[in-house]
């Protein structure tokens, strides 16, 4: 069960967020705010108390709060983002997280890690090695988790920006999986819901208590999740997709 979520409002500078899909155009920042409102409503509907942080225009990608901390049952680890324009975002979350956690840990240089590369399955954390998360950062997190009776393992990855662009653990041993992760041996033990190639973006769903939040516009994935027995809530993230963001990136949930 998640009791809390932290989100940060998108700023006007979201239009300058890092993107690998410039062909999708710049986000419409007013629509992004409306979509953010709906996202917060959906989290609240799932029974989560939502802390809403003010936009931070200095950091175009700072609404993607998931990347700056890894929140577990026992500790939160403040990350060291791998993207240079995102370095410093993590400092802005520390005081907020301190309200919820007595135990804070830190990923330190030369380690880099972004929360989008970390997938929690109960007390185990899968950590993707991406352009943002390096082996040293992953090792630091695994060591930290070990100190508190949790575990972590490394997932090699080649294509996706973040691990959770292609994976979402929905609970009850069900894993939503796309692209390069479909045949990975480390995910063999899960009951997999395969995301069709033309709906890859929708692999970034989030299970929040009794519901799975699904991005708007991906009917096949939505149907597969419902057929597997989950209730869904559709949230439009079109403006965040333009800067490689999605449902998981927009909140910290714990
Ligand atoms: C970035 O490239 O860092 C942002 N434009 C998108 C971050 C998405 N975060 C995530 O998948 N966890």
Short mmCIF file of C-alpha atoms and ligand atoms in Angstrom, two decimals:
data_model
loop_
_atom_site.label_atom_id
_atom_site.label_comp_id
_atom_site.label_asym_id
_atom_site.label_seq_id
_atom_site.Cartn_x
_atom_site.Cartn_y
_atom_site.Cartn_z
CA UNK A 1 0.00 0.00 0.00
CA UNK A 2 1.19 3.50 -0.76
CA UNK A 3 0.13 6.18 1.69
CA UNK A 4 2.05 9.10 0.29
CA UNK A 5 3.14 10.63 -2.96
CA UNK A 6 5.29 13.63 -3.74
CA UNK A 7 4.91 15.51 -7.00
CA UNK A 8 6.42 18.72 -8.34
CA UNK A 9 4.45 21.04 -10.58
CA UNK A 10 5.84 21.43 -14.09
CA UNK A 11 7.31 24.83 -14.85
CA UNK A 12 7.18 26.80 -18.10
CA UNK A 13 10.73 25.59 -18.61
CA UNK A 14 9.36 22.08 -19.21
CA UNK A 15 9.54 23.03 -22.90
CA UNK A 16 13.31 22.83 -22.53
CA UNK A 17 13.25 19.37 -20.93
CA UNK A 18 15.64 16.77 -22.30
CA UNK A 19 14.12 14.82 -25.15
CA UNK A 20 15.08 12.11 -27.57
CA UNK A 21 11.87 12.65 -29.54
CA UNK A 22 12.02 16.23 -30.88
CA UNK A 23 9.72 15.15 -33.71
CA UNK A 24 6.85 15.08 -31.18
CA UNK A 25 7.19 18.85 -30.72
CA UNK A 26 7.52 20.93 -27.55
CA UNK A 27 5.16 20.32 -24.63
CA UNK A 28 2.27 22.75 -24.30
CA UNK A 29 2.93 23.92 -20.77
CA UNK A 30 -0.68 24.89 -20.04
CA UNK A 31 -1.94 21.49 -21.11
CA UNK A 32 0.89 19.91 -19.09
CA UNK A 33 -0.45 21.65 -15.98
CA UNK A 34 -3.99 20.40 -16.65
CA UNK A 35 -2.65 16.89 -17.11
CA UNK A 36 -0.71 17.27 -13.88
CA UNK A 37 -3.91 18.28 -12.08
CA UNK A 38 -5.59 15.12 -13.38
CA UNK A 39 -2.61 13.02 -12.35
CA UNK A 40 -2.83 14.36 -8.78
CA UNK A 41 -6.58 13.68 -8.74
CA UNK A 42 -5.95 10.11 -9.84
CA UNK A 43 -3.38 9.55 -7.08
CA UNK A 44 -5.79 10.95 -4.50
CA UNK A 45 -8.57 8.74 -5.86
CA UNK A 46 -6.29 5.77 -5.16
CA UNK A 47 -6.15 6.83 -1.52
CA UNK A 48 -2.76 8.51 -1.49
CA UNK A 49 -1.98 11.74 0.30
CA UNK A 50 -0.20 13.97 -2.21
CA UNK A 51 2.43 16.57 -1.33
CA UNK A 52 2.57 19.09 -4.15
CA UNK A 53 5.84 20.99 -4.54
CA UNK A 54 6.07 24.27 -6.40
CA UNK A 55 7.55 24.34 -9.89
CA UNK A 56 11.28 24.95 -10.04
CA UNK A 57 11.99 26.82 -13.26
CA UNK A 58 15.74 26.37 -12.89
CA UNK A 59 15.35 22.69 -13.69
CA UNK A 60 13.22 21.97 -16.80
CA UNK A 61 12.86 18.30 -15.88
CA UNK A 62 12.20 18.74 -12.17
CA UNK A 63 8.57 17.62 -12.36
CA UNK A 64 10.02 14.14 -12.91
CA UNK A 65 10.62 13.73 -9.19
CA UNK A 66 10.90 9.97 -9.39
CA UNK A 67 14.46 10.33 -10.61
CA UNK A 68 15.87 12.14 -7.58
CA UNK A 69 15.08 9.63 -4.84
CA UNK A 70 14.43 5.95 -4.29
CA UNK A 71 11.81 5.53 -1.60
CA UNK A 72 11.62 2.15 0.12
CA UNK A 73 9.72 0.92 3.18
CA UNK A 74 12.70 1.60 5.43
CA UNK A 75 14.87 4.25 3.85
CA UNK A 76 15.01 6.80 1.09
CA UNK A 77 18.12 7.12 -1.03
CA UNK A 78 18.74 10.53 -2.54
CA UNK A 79 20.19 9.96 -5.98
CA UNK A 80 22.89 11.61 -8.04
CA UNK A 81 21.25 12.18 -11.45
CA UNK A 82 23.31 11.25 -14.46
CA UNK A 83 22.01 14.02 -16.72
CA UNK A 84 24.09 17.18 -16.24
CA UNK A 85 21.10 19.55 -16.52
CA UNK A 86 19.41 17.59 -13.72
CA UNK A 87 22.27 17.69 -11.24
CA UNK A 88 21.08 19.70 -8.24
CA UNK A 89 17.43 18.65 -8.48
CA UNK A 90 18.12 16.05 -5.82
CA UNK A 91 19.11 18.73 -3.26
CA UNK A 92 15.65 20.28 -3.58
CA UNK A 93 13.92 17.11 -2.43
CA UNK A 94 15.98 16.39 0.69
CA UNK A 95 14.04 18.56 3.16
CA UNK A 96 10.73 17.22 1.87
CA UNK A 97 11.79 13.59 2.15
CA UNK A 98 13.15 14.18 5.66
CA UNK A 99 9.59 14.72 6.83
CA UNK A 100 8.81 11.10 6.02
CA UNK A 101 12.07 9.24 6.59
CA UNK A 102 14.49 9.15 9.51
CA UNK A 103 17.01 7.24 7.45
CA UNK A 104 18.33 9.05 4.40
CA UNK A 105 21.14 7.66 2.30
CA UNK A 106 22.93 9.25 -0.64
CA UNK A 107 24.30 8.04 -3.97
CA UNK A 108 27.65 9.75 -4.31
CA UNK A 109 30.07 10.55 -7.16
CA UNK A 110 31.40 8.83 -9.20
CA UNK A 111 28.15 6.92 -8.81
CA UNK A 112 25.16 8.20 -10.75
CA UNK A 113 21.64 6.87 -10.47
CA UNK A 114 18.15 8.01 -11.43
CA UNK A 115 15.03 6.59 -9.81
CA UNK A 116 13.50 5.79 -13.21
CA UNK A 117 16.07 3.01 -13.43
CA UNK A 118 14.92 1.37 -10.22
CA UNK A 119 11.98 -1.03 -10.09
CA UNK A 120 10.75 -2.20 -6.71
CA UNK A 121 9.35 -5.72 -6.33
CA UNK A 122 8.58 -6.07 -2.61
CA UNK A 123 12.00 -5.90 -0.91
CA UNK A 124 14.02 -6.42 -4.06
CA UNK A 125 15.08 -3.64 -6.41
CA UNK A 126 16.02 -4.13 -10.06
CA UNK A 127 18.46 -1.45 -11.16
CA UNK A 128 19.00 -0.75 -14.86
CA UNK A 129 22.37 0.37 -16.15
CA UNK A 130 21.45 3.17 -18.48
CA UNK A 131 23.02 6.38 -19.77
CA UNK A 132 21.92 7.90 -16.44
CA UNK A 133 22.72 5.14 -13.96
CA UNK A 134 26.22 3.71 -13.85
CA UNK A 135 27.52 0.53 -12.28
CA UNK A 136 29.02 2.42 -9.35
CA UNK A 137 25.69 4.09 -8.59
CA UNK A 138 23.89 0.76 -8.79
CA UNK A 139 26.45 -0.89 -6.51
CA UNK A 140 26.08 1.89 -3.94
CA UNK A 141 22.32 1.42 -3.91
CA UNK A 142 22.62 -2.37 -3.58
CA UNK A 143 25.01 -1.92 -0.63
CA UNK A 144 22.64 0.53 1.03
CA UNK A 145 19.64 -1.75 0.52
CA UNK A 146 21.62 -4.61 2.03
CA UNK A 147 22.24 -2.59 5.20
CA UNK A 148 18.49 -2.43 5.75
CA UNK A 149 17.65 -6.05 4.94
CA UNK A 150 16.64 -5.43 1.32
CA UNK A 151 18.35 -6.47 -1.89
CA UNK A 152 19.09 -5.23 -5.37
CA UNK A 153 20.34 -6.58 -8.67
CA UNK A 154 21.69 -5.06 -11.85
CA UNK A 155 19.89 -5.22 -15.19
CA UNK A 156 21.95 -4.56 -18.29
CA UNK A 157 20.07 -2.47 -20.82
CA UNK A 158 20.79 -1.11 -24.26
CA UNK A 159 18.00 0.98 -25.68
CA UNK A 160 15.52 2.46 -23.24
CA UNK A 161 16.17 5.75 -21.45
CA UNK A 162 15.19 4.35 -18.05
CA UNK A 163 14.46 0.81 -16.88
CA UNK A 164 10.85 1.68 -16.17
CA UNK A 165 10.28 2.90 -19.72
CA UNK A 166 9.99 -0.80 -20.48
CA UNK A 167 8.85 -2.38 -17.23
CA UNK A 168 6.23 -1.96 -14.56
CA UNK A 169 5.65 -4.33 -11.66
CA UNK A 170 1.90 -4.44 -11.12
CA UNK A 171 1.93 -6.65 -8.02
CA UNK A 172 0.74 -10.26 -7.57
CA UNK A 173 3.80 -11.42 -9.56
CA UNK A 174 2.56 -9.65 -12.70
CA UNK A 175 5.08 -7.72 -14.76
CA UNK A 176 4.19 -5.42 -17.62
CA UNK A 177 7.07 -5.66 -20.05
CA UNK A 178 8.14 -4.20 -23.38
CA UNK A 179 10.93 -4.32 -25.93
CA UNK A 180 14.39 -5.30 -24.83
CA UNK A 181 13.17 -6.67 -21.49
CA UNK A 182 10.66 -9.19 -22.82
CA UNK A 183 13.12 -12.08 -23.05
CA UNK A 184 15.44 -11.20 -20.20
CA UNK A 185 16.20 -14.17 -18.01
CA UNK A 186 15.93 -12.19 -14.76
CA UNK A 187 12.22 -11.58 -15.44
CA UNK A 188 11.38 -15.18 -16.33
CA UNK A 189 9.71 -15.91 -13.01
CA UNK A 190 7.02 -13.28 -13.49
CA UNK A 191 3.64 -13.64 -15.15
CA UNK A 192 4.25 -11.25 -18.00
CA UNK A 193 1.89 -8.94 -19.81
CA UNK A 194 3.61 -8.15 -23.09
CA UNK A 195 3.28 -4.65 -24.45
CA UNK A 196 2.93 -4.46 -28.23
CA UNK A 197 5.73 -2.65 -30.00
CA UNK A 198 3.46 0.14 -31.25
CA UNK A 199 2.38 0.80 -27.64
CA UNK A 200 5.81 0.64 -26.01
CA UNK A 201 5.32 3.96 -24.20
CA UNK A 202 2.47 2.41 -22.21
CA UNK A 203 4.85 0.04 -20.41
CA UNK A 204 5.31 2.94 -18.03
CA UNK A 205 2.23 2.34 -15.90
CA UNK A 206 2.00 2.52 -12.12
CA UNK A 207 0.13 0.35 -9.67
CA UNK A 208 -1.23 2.56 -6.92
CA UNK A 209 -3.11 0.57 -4.31
CA UNK A 210 -6.23 -0.89 -5.95
CA UNK A 211 -5.65 0.63 -9.39
CA UNK A 212 -3.20 0.70 -12.25
CA UNK A 213 -2.72 4.12 -13.81
CA UNK A 214 -2.39 3.73 -17.58
CA UNK A 215 -1.45 6.46 -20.07
CA UNK A 216 -4.20 7.62 -22.44
CA UNK A 217 -4.05 6.37 -26.01
CA UNK A 218 -2.89 2.78 -25.56
CA UNK A 219 -6.03 0.64 -25.73
CA UNK A 220 -4.30 -2.70 -26.23
CA UNK A 221 -2.18 -2.39 -23.10
CA UNK A 222 -5.16 -1.14 -21.09
CA UNK A 223 -7.24 -4.12 -22.17
CA UNK A 224 -4.48 -6.60 -21.37
CA UNK A 225 -4.06 -5.13 -17.88
CA UNK A 226 -7.81 -5.31 -17.26
CA UNK A 227 -7.97 -8.88 -18.56
CA UNK A 228 -5.29 -9.76 -16.00
CA UNK A 229 -7.74 -8.62 -13.32
CA UNK A 230 -6.62 -5.07 -12.54
CA UNK A 231 -8.78 -1.96 -12.39
CA UNK A 232 -7.36 0.87 -14.47
CA UNK A 233 -7.47 4.65 -14.45
CA UNK A 234 -6.48 6.43 -17.64
CA UNK A 235 -4.36 9.56 -17.31
CA UNK A 236 -3.26 11.66 -20.26
CA UNK A 237 0.49 12.29 -20.29
CA UNK A 238 0.86 13.45 -23.91
CA UNK A 239 2.82 16.59 -22.98
CA UNK A 240 5.26 14.70 -20.75
CA UNK A 241 5.83 12.07 -23.40
CA UNK A 242 7.30 14.82 -25.61
CA UNK A 243 10.17 15.07 -23.12
CA UNK A 244 10.44 11.33 -22.45
CA UNK A 245 8.36 11.48 -19.28
CA UNK A 246 5.51 9.28 -18.16
CA UNK A 247 3.33 8.17 -15.29
CA UNK A 248 6.00 6.77 -13.01
CA UNK A 249 8.41 9.69 -13.41
CA UNK A 250 5.87 12.21 -12.18
CA UNK A 251 5.76 11.05 -8.55
CA UNK A 252 7.54 9.45 -5.66
CA UNK A 253 5.25 6.91 -4.05
CA UNK A 254 5.76 5.31 -0.66
C1 LIG B 1 14.89 13.30 -18.70
O1 LIG B 1 15.37 13.01 -19.81
O2 LIG B 1 15.51 13.20 -17.66
C2 LIG B 1 13.46 13.80 -18.67
N1 LIG B 1 13.20 14.58 -19.84
C3 LIG B 1 12.49 12.66 -18.56
C4 LIG B 1 12.66 11.90 -17.27
C5 LIG B 1 11.77 10.72 -17.21
N2 LIG B 1 11.93 10.05 -15.97
C6 LIG B 1 11.68 8.76 -15.81
O3 LIG B 1 11.42 8.02 -16.76
N3 LIG B 1 11.80 8.29 -14.59
#
